[in-house]
């Protein structure tokens, strides 16, 4: 079956520091990976859509300078939250896309102190 | 741009009854996909059911079914014979082929014993 792993599941960082999160697709090839953020008491916002061998498309309010993404192959993607502040806290979800299907990982919960 | 709207923030129902959740969407795409997910207390996102825009028949999976009214851009979720473990936040979402999801704001369902 198709599985998506995310690492770490939880992380705490000091304000102004950076943290990297990873997304691994197992059992299928993810042609695209979507990164989402769910801030406390809110819905899921799309950060960016990354397609292998194509430019990464960031949504409004999210930039490559703040959330650089690496997507080297069809099974792995990583995203870094640079210079994290309180408003960056939340649950970061990776959605690995294969055609019609999008499989979600369990998320990385970021706490910023 | 796509937009998904869930106006019900919270619904309480008695166990073993039926709950209906509303969702309306906006899109310029002629072909699209509509989804319902639930988010458990642990934060995990669970896929429930999908409706393809070109299909007239309402999708049904287990005790989940959809009320798809394309002229009204509406995709309601119906849960029959609710159980305590159906208590969760339910998100309506949509996307085009191989693209990222646009989520609604979520509806919290509380199933009472």
XYZ file of C-alpha atoms in Angstrom:
226
model
C 0.000 0.000 0.000
C 0.871 3.654 -0.267
C 2.387 5.191 2.831
C 3.811 8.598 3.608
C 6.205 9.145 6.470
C 7.099 12.476 7.967
C 10.000 13.172 10.263
C 10.163 14.453 12.895
C 6.648 14.038 14.249
C 7.175 16.785 16.803
C 9.825 19.414 17.166
C 10.520 22.420 19.314
C 12.792 25.229 18.252
C 13.805 28.555 19.648
C 12.496 31.697 18.037
C 14.790 32.801 15.219
C 16.231 29.363 14.565
C 15.475 27.001 11.697
C 14.211 23.468 11.440
C 14.006 20.947 8.628
C 11.260 18.416 8.107
C 11.188 15.444 5.794
C 8.561 13.588 3.799
C 9.042 10.077 2.445
C 6.677 8.267 0.071
C 6.776 4.486 0.308
C 5.149 2.065 -2.089
C 4.429 4.539 -4.848
C 6.022 7.328 -6.849
C 4.943 10.814 -5.918
C 5.102 13.000 -8.995
C 4.269 16.010 -6.859
C 4.415 16.887 -3.195
C 2.253 19.531 -1.561
C 3.241 21.078 1.755
C 0.488 22.464 3.976
C 0.407 24.237 7.316
C -2.388 24.108 9.842
C -2.004 26.914 12.348
C -3.727 26.498 15.742
C -7.535 26.507 15.414
C -7.323 27.013 11.660
C -7.638 25.100 8.429
C -4.911 23.835 6.141
C -3.070 26.405 4.039
C -1.098 25.329 1.007
C 2.508 26.470 1.292
C 3.841 25.172 -1.994
C 3.439 22.498 -4.641
C 6.629 20.794 -5.735
C 6.847 18.679 -8.886
C 9.993 16.775 -9.746
C 11.962 18.465 -12.540
C 9.743 21.538 -12.406
C 9.849 24.817 -10.547
C 8.327 24.814 -7.087
C 5.172 26.909 -6.942
C 4.693 28.864 -3.719
C 1.354 30.255 -2.645
C 0.809 33.853 -1.705
C 2.192 34.625 1.762
C 4.767 31.857 1.497
C 8.215 32.274 -0.081
C 11.173 30.155 -1.010
C 13.328 32.381 1.143
C 11.328 31.409 4.206
C 10.323 27.816 3.319
C 12.961 26.336 0.988
C 11.963 22.959 -0.393
C 14.078 20.164 -1.792
C 12.485 17.498 -3.959
C 15.331 15.405 -5.432
C 13.366 12.313 -6.452
C 9.925 10.705 -6.633
C 9.969 9.441 -3.068
C 11.483 12.201 -0.961
C 10.935 15.862 -0.195
C 12.118 18.133 2.575
C 11.159 21.599 3.684
C 12.933 23.943 6.042
C 11.298 26.637 8.115
C 13.929 29.357 8.289
C 14.097 31.877 11.102
C 10.992 30.473 12.772
C 8.786 32.696 14.878
C 5.645 32.201 16.909
C 3.355 32.566 13.890
C 5.097 29.615 12.222
C 3.906 27.155 14.836
C 1.438 24.515 13.783
C 1.070 21.183 12.050
C 2.957 20.825 8.765
C 1.490 18.219 6.456
C 3.061 16.649 3.432
C 0.696 15.425 0.703
C 2.308 13.080 -1.816
C 0.434 13.143 -5.097
C 0.157 10.399 -7.657
C -2.374 11.300 -10.321
C -5.817 11.404 -8.745
C -4.624 10.361 -5.320
C -2.990 12.386 -2.586
C -1.627 10.559 0.415
C -0.946 12.445 3.617
C 1.768 11.898 6.144
C 1.041 12.188 9.868
C 2.497 15.685 9.975
C 5.293 17.468 11.801
C 4.092 19.542 14.725
C 6.263 22.603 15.224
C 6.394 24.497 18.494
C 8.331 27.741 18.605
C 9.555 29.019 21.956
C -8.479 30.184 -7.852
C -10.463 27.612 -5.959
C -12.410 28.245 -2.788
C -14.125 25.871 -0.374
C -16.604 27.048 2.249
C -17.922 25.178 5.266
C -20.299 27.347 7.251
C -21.027 24.956 10.106
C -18.346 25.278 12.758
C -19.704 22.658 15.147
C -22.478 20.037 15.188
C -23.575 17.821 18.075
C -25.561 14.665 17.408
C -26.729 11.679 19.394
C -25.036 8.366 18.773
C -26.625 6.154 16.102
C -28.304 9.074 14.354
C -27.425 10.760 11.047
C -25.351 13.892 10.673
C -25.156 16.049 7.563
C -22.406 18.547 6.863
C -22.507 21.263 4.228
C -19.812 22.353 1.806
C -19.885 24.666 -1.192
C -17.040 25.306 -3.569
C -15.896 27.641 -6.304
C -13.712 26.743 -9.255
C -13.064 27.700 -12.855
C -12.022 24.159 -13.756
C -14.394 22.051 -15.835
C -13.111 18.874 -14.211
C -12.237 18.593 -10.565
C -12.283 16.310 -7.547
C -14.022 16.794 -4.235
C -12.931 15.160 -1.004
C -13.897 14.802 2.592
C -11.287 14.158 5.259
C -11.488 13.910 8.978
C -8.884 15.027 11.468
C -8.646 12.954 14.600
C -7.789 14.224 18.045
C -4.167 13.269 17.424
C -4.060 15.501 14.352
C -3.982 12.689 11.816
C -5.749 13.363 8.515
C -7.895 10.466 7.330
C -9.315 10.290 3.809
C -13.014 9.409 3.831
C -14.587 9.741 0.416
C -14.161 11.321 -3.015
C -16.515 12.606 -5.696
C -15.340 13.155 -9.260
C -17.061 16.128 -10.854
C -17.971 14.256 -14.031
C -19.834 11.537 -12.143
C -23.525 12.116 -11.512
C -23.903 9.304 -9.021
C -23.274 10.219 -5.392
C -20.281 8.434 -3.907
C -20.824 6.082 -0.978
C -18.239 4.370 1.213
C -19.374 2.465 4.271
C -21.515 4.767 6.391
C -20.303 7.848 4.531
C -22.202 9.192 1.531
C -22.186 12.388 -0.454
C -24.932 14.685 -1.656
C -23.411 16.135 -4.819
C -25.397 18.972 -6.349
C -23.242 20.254 -9.161
C -25.502 23.138 -10.265
C -25.275 24.476 -6.712
C -21.532 23.719 -6.396
C -22.396 21.774 -3.280
C -20.939 18.576 -1.853
C -22.499 17.618 1.461
C -21.280 14.731 3.618
C -23.773 12.411 5.303
C -22.752 10.055 8.078
C -25.360 7.502 9.046
C -25.494 5.462 12.248
C -22.913 7.671 13.908
C -20.585 6.265 16.534
C -18.671 7.954 19.318
C -15.461 7.498 17.350
C -16.900 9.609 14.526
C -16.270 12.632 16.734
C -13.671 14.648 14.847
C -13.180 17.711 12.681
C -14.330 17.132 9.120
C -12.752 18.985 6.219
C -14.136 19.390 2.736
C -11.498 19.872 0.029
C -11.125 20.071 -3.707
C -8.441 19.975 -6.377
C -7.714 19.470 -10.025
C -5.740 16.556 -11.422
C -2.245 16.235 -9.897
C -2.596 19.526 -8.070
C -2.751 20.480 -4.415
C -5.884 20.612 -2.277
C -7.883 23.629 -1.213
C -9.466 22.990 2.165
C -12.550 24.358 3.842
C -12.399 25.638 7.395
C -13.697 22.414 8.929
C -16.750 21.304 10.885
C -16.361 19.842 14.339
C -18.674 16.915 14.984
C -19.417 15.787 18.512
C -21.230 12.476 18.843
C -22.966 12.186 22.203
C -23.727 8.859 23.906
